[in-house]
Coordinates of C-alpha atoms and ligand atoms in Angstrom, one line a residue:
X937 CA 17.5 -14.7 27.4
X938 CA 15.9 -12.9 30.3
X939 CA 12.8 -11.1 29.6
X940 CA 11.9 -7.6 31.4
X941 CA 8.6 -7.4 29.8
X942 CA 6.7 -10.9 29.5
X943 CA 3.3 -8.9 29.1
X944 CA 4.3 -7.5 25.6
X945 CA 2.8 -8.3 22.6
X946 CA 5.4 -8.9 19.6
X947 CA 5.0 -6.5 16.9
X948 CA 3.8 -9.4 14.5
X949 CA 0.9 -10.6 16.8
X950 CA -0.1 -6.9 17.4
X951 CA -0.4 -6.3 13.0
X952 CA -2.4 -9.6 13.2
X953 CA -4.7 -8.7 15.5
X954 CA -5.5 -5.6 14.1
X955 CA -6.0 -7.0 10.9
X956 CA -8.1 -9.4 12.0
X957 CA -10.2 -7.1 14.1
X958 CA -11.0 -4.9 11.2
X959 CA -13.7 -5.9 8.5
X960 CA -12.4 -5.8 4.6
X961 CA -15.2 -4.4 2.5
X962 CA -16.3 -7.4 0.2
X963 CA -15.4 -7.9 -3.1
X964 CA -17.2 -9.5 -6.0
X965 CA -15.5 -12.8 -7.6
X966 CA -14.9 -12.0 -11.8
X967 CA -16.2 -13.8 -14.7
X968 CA -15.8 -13.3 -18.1
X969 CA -18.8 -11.6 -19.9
X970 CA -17.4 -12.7 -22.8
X971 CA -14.5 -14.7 -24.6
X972 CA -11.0 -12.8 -23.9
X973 CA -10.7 -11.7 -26.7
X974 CA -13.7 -11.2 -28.3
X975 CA -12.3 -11.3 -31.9
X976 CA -9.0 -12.6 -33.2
X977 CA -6.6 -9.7 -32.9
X978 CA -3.4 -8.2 -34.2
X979 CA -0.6 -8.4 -31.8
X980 CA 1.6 -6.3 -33.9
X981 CA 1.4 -3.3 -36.2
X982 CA 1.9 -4.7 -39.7
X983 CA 0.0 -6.6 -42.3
X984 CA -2.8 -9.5 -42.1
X985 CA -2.5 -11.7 -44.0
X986 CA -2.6 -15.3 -45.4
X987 CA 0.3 -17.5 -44.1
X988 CA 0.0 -20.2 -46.7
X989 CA 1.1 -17.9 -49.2
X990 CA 4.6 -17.8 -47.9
X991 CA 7.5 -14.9 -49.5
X992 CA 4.7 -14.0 -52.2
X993 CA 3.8 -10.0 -52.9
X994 CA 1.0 -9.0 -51.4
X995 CA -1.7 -6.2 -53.2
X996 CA -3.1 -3.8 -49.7
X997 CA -6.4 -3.2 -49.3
X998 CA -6.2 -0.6 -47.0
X999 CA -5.9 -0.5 -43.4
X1000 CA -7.6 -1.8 -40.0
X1001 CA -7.2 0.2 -36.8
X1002 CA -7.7 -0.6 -33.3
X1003 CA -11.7 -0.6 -33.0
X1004 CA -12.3 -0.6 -36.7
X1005 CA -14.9 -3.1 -38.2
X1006 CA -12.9 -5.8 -39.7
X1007 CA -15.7 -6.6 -42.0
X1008 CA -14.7 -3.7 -43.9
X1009 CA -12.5 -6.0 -45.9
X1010 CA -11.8 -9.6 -46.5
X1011 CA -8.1 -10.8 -47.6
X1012 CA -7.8 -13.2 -50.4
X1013 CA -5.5 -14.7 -52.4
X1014 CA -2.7 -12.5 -53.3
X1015 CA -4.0 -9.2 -50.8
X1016 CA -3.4 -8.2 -47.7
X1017 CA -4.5 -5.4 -45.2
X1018 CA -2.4 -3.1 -43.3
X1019 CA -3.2 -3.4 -39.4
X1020 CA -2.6 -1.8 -36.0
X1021 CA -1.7 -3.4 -32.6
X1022 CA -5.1 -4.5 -31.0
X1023 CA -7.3 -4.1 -34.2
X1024 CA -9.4 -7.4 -35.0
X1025 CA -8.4 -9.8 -37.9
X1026 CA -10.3 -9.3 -41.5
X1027 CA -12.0 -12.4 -42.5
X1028 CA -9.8 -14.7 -44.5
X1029 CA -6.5 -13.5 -42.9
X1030 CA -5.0 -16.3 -40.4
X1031 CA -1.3 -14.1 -39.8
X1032 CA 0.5 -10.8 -39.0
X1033 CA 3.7 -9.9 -40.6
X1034 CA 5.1 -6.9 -38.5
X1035 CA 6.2 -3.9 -40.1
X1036 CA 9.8 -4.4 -39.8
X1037 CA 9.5 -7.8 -41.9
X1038 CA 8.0 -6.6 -44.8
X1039 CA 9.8 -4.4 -47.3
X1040 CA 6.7 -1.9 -49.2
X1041 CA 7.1 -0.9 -53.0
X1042 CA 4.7 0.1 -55.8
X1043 CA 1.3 -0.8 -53.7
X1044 CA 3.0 -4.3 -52.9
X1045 CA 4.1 -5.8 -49.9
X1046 CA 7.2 -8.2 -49.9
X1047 CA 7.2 -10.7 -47.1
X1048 CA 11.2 -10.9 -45.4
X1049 CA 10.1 -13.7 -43.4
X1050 CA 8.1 -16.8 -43.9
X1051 CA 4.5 -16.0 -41.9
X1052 CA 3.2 -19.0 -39.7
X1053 CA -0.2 -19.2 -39.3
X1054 CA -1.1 -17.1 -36.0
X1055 CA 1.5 -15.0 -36.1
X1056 CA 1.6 -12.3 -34.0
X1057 CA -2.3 -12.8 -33.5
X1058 CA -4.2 -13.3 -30.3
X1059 CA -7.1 -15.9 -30.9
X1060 CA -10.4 -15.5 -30.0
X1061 CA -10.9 -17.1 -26.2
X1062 CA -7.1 -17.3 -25.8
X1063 CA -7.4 -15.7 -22.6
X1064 CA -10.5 -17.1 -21.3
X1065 CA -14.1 -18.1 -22.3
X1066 CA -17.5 -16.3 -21.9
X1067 CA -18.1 -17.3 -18.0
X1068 CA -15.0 -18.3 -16.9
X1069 CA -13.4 -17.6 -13.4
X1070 CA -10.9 -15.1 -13.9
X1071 CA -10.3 -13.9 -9.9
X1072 CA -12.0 -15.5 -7.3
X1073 CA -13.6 -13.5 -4.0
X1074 CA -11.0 -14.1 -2.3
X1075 CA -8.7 -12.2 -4.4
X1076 CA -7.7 -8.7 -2.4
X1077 CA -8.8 -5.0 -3.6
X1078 CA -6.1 -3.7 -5.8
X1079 CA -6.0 -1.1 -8.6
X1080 CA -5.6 -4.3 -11.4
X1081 CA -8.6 -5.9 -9.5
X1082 CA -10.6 -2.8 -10.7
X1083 CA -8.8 -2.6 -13.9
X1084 CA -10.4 -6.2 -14.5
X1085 CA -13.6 -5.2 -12.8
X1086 CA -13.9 -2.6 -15.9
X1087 CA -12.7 -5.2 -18.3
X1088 CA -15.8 -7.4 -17.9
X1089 CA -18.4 -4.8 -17.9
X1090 CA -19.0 -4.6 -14.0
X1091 CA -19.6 -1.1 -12.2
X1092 CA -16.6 -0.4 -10.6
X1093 CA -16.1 0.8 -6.6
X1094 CA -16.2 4.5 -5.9
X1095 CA -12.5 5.6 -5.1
X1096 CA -13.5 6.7 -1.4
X1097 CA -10.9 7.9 0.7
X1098 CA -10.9 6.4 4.5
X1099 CA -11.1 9.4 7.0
X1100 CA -9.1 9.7 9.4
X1101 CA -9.1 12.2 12.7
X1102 CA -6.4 13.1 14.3
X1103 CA -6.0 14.6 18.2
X1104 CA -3.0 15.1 20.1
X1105 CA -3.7 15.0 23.9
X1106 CA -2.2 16.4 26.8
X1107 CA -2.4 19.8 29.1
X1108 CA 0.9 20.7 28.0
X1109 CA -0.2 21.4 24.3
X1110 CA -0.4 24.7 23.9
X1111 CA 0.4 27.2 20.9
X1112 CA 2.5 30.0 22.4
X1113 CA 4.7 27.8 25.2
X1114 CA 6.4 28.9 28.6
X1115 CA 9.1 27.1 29.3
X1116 CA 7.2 24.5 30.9
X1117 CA 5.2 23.8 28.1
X1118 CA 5.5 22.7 24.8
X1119 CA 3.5 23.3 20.9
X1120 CA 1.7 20.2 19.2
X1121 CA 4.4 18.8 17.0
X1122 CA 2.2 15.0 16.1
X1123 CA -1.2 16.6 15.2
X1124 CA 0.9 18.4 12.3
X1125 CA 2.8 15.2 12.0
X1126 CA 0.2 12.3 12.2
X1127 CA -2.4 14.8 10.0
X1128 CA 0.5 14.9 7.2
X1129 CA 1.2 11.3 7.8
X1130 CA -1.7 9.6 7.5
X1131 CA -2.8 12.5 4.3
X1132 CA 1.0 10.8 2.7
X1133 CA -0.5 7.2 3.4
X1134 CA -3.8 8.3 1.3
X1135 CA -6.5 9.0 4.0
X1136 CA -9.0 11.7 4.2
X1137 CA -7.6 13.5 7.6
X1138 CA -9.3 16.2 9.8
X1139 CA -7.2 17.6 12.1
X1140 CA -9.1 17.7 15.8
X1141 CA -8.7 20.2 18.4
X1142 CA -6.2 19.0 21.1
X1143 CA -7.4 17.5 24.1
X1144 CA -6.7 17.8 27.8
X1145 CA -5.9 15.5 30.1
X1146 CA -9.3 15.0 31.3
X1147 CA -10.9 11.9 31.5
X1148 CA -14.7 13.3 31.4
X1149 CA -13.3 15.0 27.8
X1150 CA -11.6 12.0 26.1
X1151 CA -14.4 9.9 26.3
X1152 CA -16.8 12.9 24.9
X1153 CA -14.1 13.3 22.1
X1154 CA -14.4 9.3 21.6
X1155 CA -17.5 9.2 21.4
X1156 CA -18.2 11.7 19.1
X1157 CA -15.3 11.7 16.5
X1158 CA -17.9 12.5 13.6
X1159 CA -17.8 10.0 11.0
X1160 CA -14.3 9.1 10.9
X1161 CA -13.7 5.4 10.3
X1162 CA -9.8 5.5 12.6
X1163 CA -8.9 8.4 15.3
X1164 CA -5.3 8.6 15.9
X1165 CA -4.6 10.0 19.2
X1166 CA -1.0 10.6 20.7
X1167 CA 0.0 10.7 24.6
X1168 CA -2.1 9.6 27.4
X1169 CA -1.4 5.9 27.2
X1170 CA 1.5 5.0 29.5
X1171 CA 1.5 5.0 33.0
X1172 CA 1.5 8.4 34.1
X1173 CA -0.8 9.6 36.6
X1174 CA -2.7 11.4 33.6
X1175 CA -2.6 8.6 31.2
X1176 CA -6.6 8.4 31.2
X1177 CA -6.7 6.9 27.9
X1178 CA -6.5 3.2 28.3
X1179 CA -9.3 3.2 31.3
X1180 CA -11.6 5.8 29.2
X1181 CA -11.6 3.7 26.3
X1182 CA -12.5 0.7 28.9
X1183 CA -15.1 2.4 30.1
X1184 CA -16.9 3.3 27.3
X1185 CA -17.2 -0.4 26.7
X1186 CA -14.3 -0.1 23.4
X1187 CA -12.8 -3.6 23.0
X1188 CA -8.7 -3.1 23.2
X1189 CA -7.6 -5.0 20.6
X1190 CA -3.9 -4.8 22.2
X1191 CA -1.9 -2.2 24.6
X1192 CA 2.0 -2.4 25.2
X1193 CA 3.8 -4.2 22.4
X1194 CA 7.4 -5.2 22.7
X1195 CA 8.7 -2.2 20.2
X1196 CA 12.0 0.2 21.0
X1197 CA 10.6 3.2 20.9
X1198 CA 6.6 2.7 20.8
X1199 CA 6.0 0.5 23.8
X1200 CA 2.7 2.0 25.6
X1201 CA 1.1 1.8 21.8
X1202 CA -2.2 1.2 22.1
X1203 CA -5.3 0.0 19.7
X1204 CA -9.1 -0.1 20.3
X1205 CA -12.3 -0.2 18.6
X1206 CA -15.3 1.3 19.3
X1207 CA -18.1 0.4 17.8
X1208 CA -17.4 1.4 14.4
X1209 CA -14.0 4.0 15.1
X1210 CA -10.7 2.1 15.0
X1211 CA -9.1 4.0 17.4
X1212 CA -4.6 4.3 17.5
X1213 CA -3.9 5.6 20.7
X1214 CA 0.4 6.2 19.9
X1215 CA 2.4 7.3 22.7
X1216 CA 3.1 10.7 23.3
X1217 CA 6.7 10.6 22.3
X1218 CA 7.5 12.1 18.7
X1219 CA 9.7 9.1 17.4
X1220 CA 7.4 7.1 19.3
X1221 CA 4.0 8.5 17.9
X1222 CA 5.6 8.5 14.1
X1223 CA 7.0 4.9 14.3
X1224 CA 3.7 3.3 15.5
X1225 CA 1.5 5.7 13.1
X1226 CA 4.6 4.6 10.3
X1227 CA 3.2 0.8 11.2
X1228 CA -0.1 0.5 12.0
X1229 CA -1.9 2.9 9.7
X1230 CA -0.9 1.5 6.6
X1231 CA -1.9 -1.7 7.4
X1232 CA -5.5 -0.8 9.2
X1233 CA -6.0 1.4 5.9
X1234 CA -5.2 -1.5 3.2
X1235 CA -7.4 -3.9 5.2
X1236 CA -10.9 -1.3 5.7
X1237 CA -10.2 -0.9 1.7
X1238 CA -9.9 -4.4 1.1
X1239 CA -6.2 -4.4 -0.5
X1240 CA -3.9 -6.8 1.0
X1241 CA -1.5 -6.7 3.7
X1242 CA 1.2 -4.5 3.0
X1243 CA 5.0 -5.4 3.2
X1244 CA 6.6 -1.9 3.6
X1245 CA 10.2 -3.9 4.9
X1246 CA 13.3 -3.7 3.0
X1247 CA 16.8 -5.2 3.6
X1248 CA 19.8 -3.1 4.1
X1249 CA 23.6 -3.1 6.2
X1250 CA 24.1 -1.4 8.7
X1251 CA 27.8 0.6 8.4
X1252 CA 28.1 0.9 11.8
X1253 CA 27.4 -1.1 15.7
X1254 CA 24.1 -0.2 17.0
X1255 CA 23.9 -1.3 20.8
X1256 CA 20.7 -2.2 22.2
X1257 CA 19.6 -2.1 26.0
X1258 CA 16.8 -4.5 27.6
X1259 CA 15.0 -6.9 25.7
X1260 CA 12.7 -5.2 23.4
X1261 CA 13.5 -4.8 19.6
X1262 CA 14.8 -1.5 18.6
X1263 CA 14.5 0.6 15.6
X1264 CA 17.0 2.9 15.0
X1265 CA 16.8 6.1 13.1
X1266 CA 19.1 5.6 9.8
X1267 CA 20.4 8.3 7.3
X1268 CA 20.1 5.6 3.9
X1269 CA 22.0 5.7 1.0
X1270 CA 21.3 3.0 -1.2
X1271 CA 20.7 0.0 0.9
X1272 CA 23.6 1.2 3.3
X1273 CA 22.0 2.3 6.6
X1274 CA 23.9 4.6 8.8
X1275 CA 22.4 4.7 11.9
X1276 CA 22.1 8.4 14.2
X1277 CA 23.0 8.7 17.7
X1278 CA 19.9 9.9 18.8
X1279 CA 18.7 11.0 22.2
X1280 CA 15.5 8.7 22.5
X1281 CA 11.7 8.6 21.6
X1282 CA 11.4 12.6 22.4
X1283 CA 14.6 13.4 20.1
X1284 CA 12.1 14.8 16.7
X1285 CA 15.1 16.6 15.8
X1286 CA 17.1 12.9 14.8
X1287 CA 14.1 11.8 13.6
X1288 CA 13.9 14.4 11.1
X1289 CA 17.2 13.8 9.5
X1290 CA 16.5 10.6 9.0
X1291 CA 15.7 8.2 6.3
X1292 CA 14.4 5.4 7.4
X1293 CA 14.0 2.9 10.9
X1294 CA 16.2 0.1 10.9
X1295 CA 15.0 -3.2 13.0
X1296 CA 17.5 -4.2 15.5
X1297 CA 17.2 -7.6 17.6
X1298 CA 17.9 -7.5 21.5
X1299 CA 21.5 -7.6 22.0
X1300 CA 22.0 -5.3 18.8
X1301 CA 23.7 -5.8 15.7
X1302 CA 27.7 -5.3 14.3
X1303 CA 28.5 -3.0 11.2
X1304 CA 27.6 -4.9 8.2
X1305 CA 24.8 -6.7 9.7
X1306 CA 21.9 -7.3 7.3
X1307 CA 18.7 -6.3 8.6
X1308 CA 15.1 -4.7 7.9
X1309 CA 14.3 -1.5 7.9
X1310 CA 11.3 1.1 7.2
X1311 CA 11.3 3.7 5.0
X1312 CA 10.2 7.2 6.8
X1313 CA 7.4 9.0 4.3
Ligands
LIG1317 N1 6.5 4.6 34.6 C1 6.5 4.6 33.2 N2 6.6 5.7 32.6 C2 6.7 5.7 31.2 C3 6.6 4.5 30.6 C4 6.5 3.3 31.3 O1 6.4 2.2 30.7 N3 6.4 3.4 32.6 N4 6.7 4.5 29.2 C5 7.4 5.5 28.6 C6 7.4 5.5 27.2 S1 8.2 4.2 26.5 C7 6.7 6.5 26.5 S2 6.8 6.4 24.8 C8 6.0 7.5 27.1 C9 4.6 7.6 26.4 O2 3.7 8.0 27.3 P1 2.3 8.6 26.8 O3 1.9 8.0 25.6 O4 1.4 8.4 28.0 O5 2.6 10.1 26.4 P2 2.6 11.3 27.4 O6 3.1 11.0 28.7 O7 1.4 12.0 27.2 O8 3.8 12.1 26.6 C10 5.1 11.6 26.5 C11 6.0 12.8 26.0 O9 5.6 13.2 24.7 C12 5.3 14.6 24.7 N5 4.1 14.9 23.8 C13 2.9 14.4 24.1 N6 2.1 14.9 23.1 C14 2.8 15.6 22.3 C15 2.5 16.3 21.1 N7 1.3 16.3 20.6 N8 3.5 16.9 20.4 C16 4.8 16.8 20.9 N9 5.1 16.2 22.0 C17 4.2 15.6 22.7 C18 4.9 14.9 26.2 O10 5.0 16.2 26.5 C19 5.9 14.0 26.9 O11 7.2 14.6 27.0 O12 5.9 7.3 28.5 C20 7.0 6.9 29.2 N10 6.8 6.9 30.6
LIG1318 O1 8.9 3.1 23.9 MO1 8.9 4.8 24.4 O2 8.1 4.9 23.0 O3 10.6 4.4 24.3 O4 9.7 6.2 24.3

């Protein structure tokens, strides 16, 4: 296959690099403070009681709820206790009959079943033991990581949101536009993008095409931990972005990747600012933004790399020119993708009837073709 662009990076190596370039924030292995459970418990809502008694009637004691003491009674011969899901045996019982086998007349319950000694029980230390591994370091941040961070008695990590600036740049930008101008559509876009995607976003005054005020805005982008900047990073006479960021020392983690639309994409860091310098065009600005910051977010909070891909057909030829991937715009129903005719990376107005991007390969793809796609948030 002939190859116009042999300087791009793939669109895999680019998520690798960035991942790789960012720092997860580090997380504690787990260990059991104590056996799991910490009591023989009822697994059911029913009766406890002794199994070696078999069909005989049972005289109830009273009844054991989730948290209760179970000291409170002891089941011998001939009793039984009436017990909720999760509360801990009484001494002396060894079974649970659940509600539904047991029939109930005159204070007595009637066994319908036979009861097997730990029935419907959990045992004490089924789970694990006091001091046992239960999730190593390497485990990634996720909301059941915390849920078990709870479970064992450890503090667990504030819910901090990571910020996220966002500035559009480019002369053009202006609110009330001649006809040579034009209004900021991806401040509004990448701000209610990356807010979707869970960040904390502050929306930055747009910047001019100057490179004396880029790197002032770089430098000073006030706590934020990722800047997402759009325009400025192509080839244009005005695209001063890649050679401020250069100046200012910021290590470029990767610049043109071999993506239909998205190509000038580029990503830096700067001392401690991840900075996503998307290209100016809409589609273009939303598809890299719809890429990268989901996975730069998961990694600075520690979760693991996210698979946002799904599989769908596509009902209809899409036709592909050069030899970059392309993703094209889809109305989705069900996993049916029907691609728009769209008018390029500047064509927002496709973009926003659209449901999702679908991954075509050079050479494109015939109706019916299985392939990935991206759902647009
Ligand atoms: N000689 C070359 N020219 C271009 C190349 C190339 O490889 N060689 N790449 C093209 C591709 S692909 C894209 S995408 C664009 C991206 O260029 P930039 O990132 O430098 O973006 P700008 O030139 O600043 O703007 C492109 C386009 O988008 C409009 N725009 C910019 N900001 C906004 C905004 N906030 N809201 C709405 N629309 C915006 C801008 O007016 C331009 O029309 O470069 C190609 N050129
Ligand atoms: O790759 Mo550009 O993003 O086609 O328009």
């Amino acid at each position: 296959m002939s190859c116009d662009h042999p300087d791009l990076l793939p669109l895999d190596e680019a998520l690798t690099r960035l991942w790789a370039a960012l720092p997860a924030p580090p997380v504690l292995e787990l260990r059991a403070d104590r056996d799991d459970p910490a009591s023989d418990l009822a697994a059911m809502d029913g009766v406890a009681l002794r199994a070696a008694e078999g069909l005989a009637p049972r005289r109830l004691l009273g009844t054991l709820y989730a948290g209760d003491d179970p000291a409170a009674f002891t089941v011998t011969p001939g009793t039984a206790v009436r017990i909720m899901t999760g509360a801990a045996l009484p001494p002396g019982a060894d079974a649970i009959l659940p509600v539904e086998q047991l029939r109930e007349a005159e204070g007595l319950i009637h066994p319908l079943e036979v009861p097997r000694p730990g029935d419907h029980t959990r045992a004490r230390g089924e789970q694990a033991r006091a001091g046992d591994l239960l999730l190593s370091a390497e485990r990634p941040f996720s909301a059941v990581r915390v849920a078990l961070q709870a479970w064992v008695g450890q503090p667990v990590p504030p819910l901090g949101r990571i910020r996220v600036a966002v500035a559009s740049t480019g002369d053009e930008l202006v609110a009330h536009p001649r006809p040579h101008q034009i209004r900021d559509s991806n401040g509004p876009m990448l701000a209610a993008l990356a807010h979707t995607l869970g960040a904390e976003v502050e929306r930055r005054p747009s910047l001019p095409d100057d490179p004396a005020a880029l790197g002032r805005a770089l430098r000073n982008a006030g706590g934020a931990r990722i800047l997402l900047t759009s325009g400025g990073v192509s080839m244009g006479e005005h695209d001063h972005l890649p050679s401020v960021l250069k100046d200012l020392g910021a290590t470029i983690l990767f610049h043109k990747i071999r993506l239909k639309p998205g190509k000038p994409m580029l990503a830096a860091q700067l001392d401690d600012l991840l900075v996503l310098a998307l290209p100016g065009n809409p589609v273009s600005a939303y598809l890299n933004a719809l890429i990268f910051l989901p996975v730069a977010l998961a990694r600075l909070e520690g979760r693991a790399m996210p698979d946002a891909w799904h599989w769908g057909r596509l009902t209809a030829a899409v036709k592909t020119k050069g030899d970059r991937p392309f993703m094209v715009p889809c109305r989705r129903t069900g996993s049916q993708l029907h691609p728009l005719a769209g008018k390029g990376s500047a064509d927002l107005v496709t973009l926003a009837q659209a449901d999702a991007f679908a991954w075509v390969d050079p050479g494109g793809r015939e109706p019916g073709a299985e392939v990935r796609y991206l759902t647009i948030v």
